[in-house]
Amino acid sequence: MEAVLDAAFFRRWLTRVTAVVEREATALTELDSAIGDADHGSNMRRGFDAASAAVDSEPPDTPGGVLTAVGRQLISKVGGASGPLYGTALRRAGRALGGEPRVSAEQLRDALGAAVDGVRDLGGAAVGDKTMLDALVPAVEAYGAALERGADLAGALDAAAAAARDGAEATIGLRARKGRASYLGERSVGHQDPGATSTSLLVAALADTAREAS
Amino acid sequence: MEAVLDAAFFRRWLTRVTAVVEREATALTELDSAIGDADHGSNMRRGFDAASAAVDSEPPDTPGGVLTAVGRQLISKVGGASGPLYGTALRRAGRALGGEPRVSAEQLRDALGAAVDGVRDLGGAAVGDKTMLDALVPAVEAYGAALERGADLAGALDAAAAAARDGAEATIGLRARKGRASYLGERSVGHQDPGATSTSLLVAALADTAREAS
Amino acid sequence: MKMLINVPETVVSDALRGLAAAHPELTVDVQNRLVVRRDAPVADKVGVVSGGGSGHEPLHGGYVGMGMLDAACPGEVFTSPVPDQMARATAAVHSGAGVLHIVKNYTGDVLNFKLAAELAEDEGIDVRQVLVDDDVAVTDSTHTAGRRGTGATLFVEKVAGALAEAGAPLDRVAATARKVNECSRSFGVALSACTTPAKGSPTFDLPPGELELGVGIHGEPGRERRGMMTAQEIADVALDAILEDLPPGGPVLLLVNGMGGTPLLELYGFSSHVQRILGQRHVGVARTLVGNYVTSLDMAGASVTLCRADEELLRLWDAPVRTPGLRWGC
Amino acid sequence: MKMLINVPETVVSDALRGLAAAHPELTVDVQNRLVVRRDAPVADKVGVVSGGGSGHEPLHGGYVGMGMLDAACPGEVFTSPVPDQMARATAAVHSGAGVLHIVKNYTGDVLNFKLAAELAEDEGIDVRQVLVDDDVAVTDSTHTAGRRGTGATLFVEKVAGALAEAGAPLDRVAATARKVNECSRSFGVALSACTTPAKGSPTFDLPPGELELGVGIHGEPGRERRGMMTAQEIADVALDAILEDLPPGGPVLLLVNGMGGTPLLELYGFSSHVQRILGQRHVGVARTLVGNYVTSLDMAGASVTLCRADEELLRLWDAPVRTPGLRWGC
Ligand SMILES: Nc1ncnc2c1ncn2[C@@H]1O[C@H](COP(=O)(O)OP(=O)(O)O)[C@@H](O)[C@H]1O
Ligand SMILES: Nc1ncnc2c1ncn2[C@@H]1O[C@H](COP(=O)(O)OP(=O)(O)O)[C@@H](O)[C@H]1O
Ligand SMILES: [Mg+2]
Ligand SMILES: [Mg+2]
Ligand SMILES: [Mg+2]
Ligand SMILES: [Mg+2]
């Protein structure tokens, strides 16, 4: 059975992401310690804990509502670079999904595109700058391409997750041009970007949520 | 040939002490680091370097003059507890030797006694308090006893040096009641007192100077 | 690494509680993480607000008070605060004359202050922003997020605060704050990494006998690792980098800043080398500050900041200031 | 351990040169190791002199100036200065009204100041001495050199300096200084040992997960080693020891002092626990100071000092002071 993209789906995704971030927080902080300031794990954990708590206490009844609420929490609880960037990404995605109780795989594609635009507009980074965009952009592209090829939601999200993971890994070879890691110049090469890594976790959680439902 | 206790003898002693202190400075500081503030070696080195330089530049022509000059330099260059204590000890010893160009082994005994009194008066410590007195007092006693038994200068100073070394080693078992080490209470037990150790070096240098001359 | 804390999670709120108890002249909102002058908003005065990650104390909370900041928003350790904090601070110090945001140039600070300014402007508050980006260690600005804001933040906050206190309008306070930043350059060096409470171990490995040149204040490694150098050699490298880039002009304000873990004895010694080299290069020093002003937790090391100061800047620098971290003239 | 120095031998003179350059209001005699108020001797004013080993900065050189010390004599690191320094300082600040020596109770300081007082008295200068011995960690005073002088030194120097500035005669300045000491108690804790330049490695080994309770400020180990404790537990132990011994009375001056290597963020957090516990025990806090005031090089840790303060002490505490390390009211 094909997964249904309703509010419950995105709440399950949120629960999963919160658990994954909890589990991976130390690893994310470790990555951030090599080329940043050793806080990405705690930032993500603080944000998703707050988002889970907010959504649990006042559950929105649309997919857009869930994503917007998560985005708002990330903005007002995280700080740092990742807080406003992820927060804006999710708010834009939520806004793109509008007030519908269920959305289609195609609508999700557009929402993901809006998320990319949000990160680009606010942070001014491009693909190749060694940021979360290096996982997010390939993920969104792979998702769209898979849908084009006729994949179902779970299949397309699997493609997205694989692309995100590859994108995150490929940041190892990149020299950072945005964010804190850019201060290191050449010395940023050889380390995986923490934000790209957390993005790949968020996308993998989407795929897992879809697979679990189908 | 019996050593002659003239100004040259005490200058040779000073040269020897300066070299010994230079060599042992790290070890003395190490001892002071365990139960004090890790400066006894550099204190002694600073003091004897200054004393050597002063005596070389204006050589006194009596034993009393040499010891007084050394004492004055220790007081005005060392600081800490050991500076005024050693300085006063040597000034008192120098004063006891008066203005004579040569002194006897018995006069040296009285001068050493005056040194002990100087340390006692200024510092208020008694034997057993884990200080330089625990090497100095047995050394002076052993020296006097050896002279009584008819030993010559070199023999009596050898006895003094042995007693000083034993006294210094015996401070390991003592609990400090004076100086910085006293702050440690029971924890001062098990460590050799730095000041008693440097005293045993000063006395050994006296014996070596006498033996070298004889 | 051992720390004098209860648990990492409460480090910032505990410190704010301590600040509140020690400084009754400040209003500290522990819940919302704000430090505000007790007499805010001061009638007809431009409000001056700054903020950033915690771990740089006394920056910024320690610089709240008469003649300097009206409010500060401390974030988590090394994490910029969130827009809600800055928006609240802005509202709390707004007397009608507008509010200046002093923002150190880090992606997180810039983005969060940007969102905060939008929120404040929604409330009808006139907000100007000045970016501090004085760290010459970050050279290649088209390939980076731009230069970091470090020691010059102190100069900008002091001068802008003095000018606001004197009743200058928002545009003038903002323009002068920008001028201070443009006239300032910094360079930092680390002899050890720092340890954040959340991580609990040093943020990078620095073997004995090596140091990091061109470090920031967030425990990130620097531009270059070298074998250990003397204080004098370090002063040379720092001043070479700074003077190459510093605009020409008259005498300078000099800040010899400790990173937190370096004893004042060493800092003053380091400062003597800095002063000697400046003398050799014919750079006059009008005012000197030596101490831990913009720190990086327990990191051992120091930074040097120079600011070309004209008569006006010196006058504003000398104006009375009364904060926990900087005080004179009253 | 890495240090921001040239060579260990010049650490103190380099720091004095740095102090001189940063503070034109002080006369620094690098050769003779003296820091003196530029306007000394102040006519008809009692001179106030202190000194001790270096490594405790800003103590003592950083407390020279209007309303506090007239002169300070810095010794080598952790080594008391020599009598010649103190005698010179005494002569330099003697206006005819006599001179007070503020001496921390360590054998070296006591002996050297004693010899210095004899030298000064030979010159016909009336000298009084006040011993500071506030450290309650040293309990067994018949079996020790007596309690150490630590944090209370700051209180004694500030209050004696204010009273001398107000024109009080020598006996009164000395008596009040003694009263401050008698009303003060301190307790210190180390999370790490410090490293002296001469030794170049930590003065004692403190394994991860352990701390030293009841430490002094010279890198000596404390009275007891324990497994790591929270800030709150440490505050409890320190206040238990202090309050058991503190004379009863009114509100207190509180100093939460950093040993040098502990970030201000942690110190303020620690201070919040100290204040909370004092509140629970109904001890009113009249004034609070949080920061690195009496340090021990780069040692991580903190000490707490309380001083029962009557109206007069509070007035003297609040009086204007203008020194590199403590400044208010002017
Ligand atoms: N301008 C930017 N655009 C997109 N992503 C960015 C940008 N700057 C930083 N990032 C991402 O943010 C991550 C760091 O997040 P985090 O550590 O939480 O914040 P901070 O850098 O403020 O400490 C980086 O790994 C990078 O992926
Ligand atoms: N009151 C005293 N009487 C005699 N000797 C003392 C006294 N106090 C300390 N000492 C000696 O001084 C030594 C320490 O000297 P040093 O380390 O140079 O000075 P400080 O203790 O001031 O650092 C001790 O090991 C002890 O032998
Ligand atoms: Mg980070
Ligand atoms: Mg010693
Ligand atoms: Mg951060
Ligand atoms: Mg000493």
PDB file of N, CA, C and O in Angstrom, chain A residues 195-214:
ATOM      1  N   GLY A 195      26.373  19.856   8.377  1.00  0.00           N
ATOM      2  CA  GLY A 195      25.018  20.201   7.915  1.00  0.00           C
ATOM      3  C   GLY A 195      24.559  19.295   6.788  1.00  0.00           C
ATOM      4  O   GLY A 195      23.398  18.881   6.735  1.00  0.00           O
ATOM      5  N   ALA A 196      25.458  18.986   5.859  1.00  0.00           N
ATOM      6  CA  ALA A 196      25.095  18.063   4.784  1.00  0.00           C
ATOM      7  C   ALA A 196      24.773  16.693   5.376  1.00  0.00           C
ATOM      8  O   ALA A 196      23.861  15.990   4.913  1.00  0.00           O
ATOM      9  N   THR A 197      25.488  16.329   6.410  1.00  0.00           N
ATOM     10  CA  THR A 197      25.260  15.037   7.060  1.00  0.00           C
ATOM     11  C   THR A 197      23.893  15.004   7.743  1.00  0.00           C
ATOM     12  O   THR A 197      23.141  14.038   7.615  1.00  0.00           O
ATOM     13  N   SER A 198      23.555  16.094   8.447  1.00  0.00           N
ATOM     14  CA  SER A 198      22.242  16.090   9.097  1.00  0.00           C
ATOM     15  C   SER A 198      21.128  16.128   8.060  1.00  0.00           C
ATOM     16  O   SER A 198      20.080  15.498   8.223  1.00  0.00           O
ATOM     17  N   THR A 199      21.351  16.817   6.946  1.00  0.00           N
ATOM     18  CA  THR A 199      20.349  16.809   5.876  1.00  0.00           C
ATOM     19  C   THR A 199      20.115  15.386   5.393  1.00  0.00           C
ATOM     20  O   THR A 199      18.966  14.960   5.187  1.00  0.00           O
ATOM     21  N   SER A 200      21.192  14.637   5.223  1.00  0.00           N
ATOM     22  CA  SER A 200      21.003  13.270   4.715  1.00  0.00           C
ATOM     23  C   SER A 200      20.238  12.428   5.737  1.00  0.00           C
ATOM     24  O   SER A 200      19.468  11.536   5.358  1.00  0.00           O
ATOM     25  N   LEU A 201      20.398  12.735   7.023  1.00  0.00           N
ATOM     26  CA  LEU A 201      19.603  12.023   8.037  1.00  0.00           C
ATOM     27  C   LEU A 201      18.116  12.383   7.915  1.00  0.00           C
ATOM     28  O   LEU A 201      17.240  11.522   8.022  1.00  0.00           O
ATOM     29  N   LEU A 202      17.829  13.675   7.683  1.00  0.00           N
ATOM     30  CA  LEU A 202      16.424  14.103   7.571  1.00  0.00           C
ATOM     31  C   LEU A 202      15.755  13.448   6.364  1.00  0.00           C
ATOM     32  O   LEU A 202      14.591  13.030   6.430  1.00  0.00           O
ATOM     33  N   VAL A 203      16.501  13.364   5.248  1.00  0.00           N
ATOM     34  CA  VAL A 203      15.923  12.779   4.036  1.00  0.00           C
ATOM     35  C   VAL A 203      15.772  11.261   4.206  1.00  0.00           C
ATOM     36  O   VAL A 203      14.749  10.687   3.822  1.00  0.00           O
ATOM     37  N   ALA A 204      16.768  10.639   4.816  1.00  0.00           N
ATOM     38  CA  ALA A 204      16.674   9.192   5.057  1.00  0.00           C
ATOM     39  C   ALA A 204      15.459   8.879   5.925  1.00  0.00           C
ATOM     40  O   ALA A 204      14.746   7.890   5.695  1.00  0.00           O
ATOM     41  N   ALA A 205      15.179   9.765   6.889  1.00  0.00           N
ATOM     42  CA  ALA A 205      14.021   9.543   7.758  1.00  0.00           C
ATOM     43  C   ALA A 205      12.717   9.648   6.976  1.00  0.00           C
ATOM     44  O   ALA A 205      11.748   8.931   7.251  1.00  0.00           O
ATOM     45  N   LEU A 206      12.688  10.524   5.977  1.00  0.00           N
ATOM     46  CA  LEU A 206      11.498  10.619   5.109  1.00  0.00           C
ATOM     47  C   LEU A 206      11.290   9.291   4.382  1.00  0.00           C
ATOM     48  O   LEU A 206      10.178   8.742   4.356  1.00  0.00           O
ATOM     49  N   ALA A 207      12.379   8.761   3.811  1.00  0.00           N
ATOM     50  CA  ALA A 207      12.293   7.498   3.062  1.00  0.00           C
ATOM     51  C   ALA A 207      11.866   6.363   3.989  1.00  0.00           C
ATOM     52  O   ALA A 207      11.010   5.545   3.645  1.00  0.00           O
ATOM     53  N   ASP A 208      12.448   6.337   5.181  1.00  0.00           N
ATOM     54  CA  ASP A 208      12.105   5.272   6.129  1.00  0.00           C
ATOM     55  C   ASP A 208      10.642   5.371   6.541  1.00  0.00           C
ATOM     56  O   ASP A 208       9.959   4.363   6.701  1.00  0.00           O
ATOM     57  N   THR A 209      10.163   6.582   6.738  1.00  0.00           N
ATOM     58  CA  THR A 209       8.759   6.771   7.125  1.00  0.00           C
ATOM     59  C   THR A 209       7.840   6.254   6.021  1.00  0.00           C
ATOM     60  O   THR A 209       6.820   5.602   6.280  1.00  0.00           O
ATOM     61  N   ALA A 210       8.216   6.534   4.771  1.00  0.00           N
ATOM     62  CA  ALA A 210       7.403   6.082   3.648  1.00  0.00           C
ATOM     63  C   ALA A 210       7.439   4.557   3.540  1.00  0.00           C
ATOM     64  O   ALA A 210       6.404   3.907   3.337  1.00  0.00           O
ATOM     65  N   ARG A 211       8.605   3.982   3.690  1.00  0.00           N
ATOM     66  CA  ARG A 211       8.732   2.538   3.554  1.00  0.00           C
ATOM     67  C   ARG A 211       7.958   1.815   4.653  1.00  0.00           C
ATOM     68  O   ARG A 211       7.262   0.836   4.416  1.00  0.00           O
ATOM     69  N   GLU A 212       8.047   2.356   5.841  1.00  0.00           N
ATOM     70  CA  GLU A 212       7.342   1.764   6.976  1.00  0.00           C
ATOM     71  C   GLU A 212       5.820   1.759   6.733  1.00  0.00           C
ATOM     72  O   GLU A 212       5.117   0.811   7.072  1.00  0.00           O
ATOM     73  N   ALA A 213       5.348   2.836   6.095  1.00  0.00           N
ATOM     74  CA  ALA A 213       3.899   2.954   5.875  1.00  0.00           C
ATOM     75  C   ALA A 213       3.416   2.082   4.734  1.00  0.00           C
ATOM     76  O   ALA A 213       2.255   1.686   4.684  1.00  0.00           O
ATOM     77  N   SER A 214       4.304   1.770   3.784  1.00  0.00           N
ATOM     78  CA  SER A 214       3.848   1.091   2.573  1.00  0.00           C
ATOM     79  C   SER A 214       3.890  -0.421   2.744  1.00  0.00           C
ATOM     80  O   SER A 214       4.346  -0.940   3.751  1.00  0.00           O
TER      81      SER A 214
END
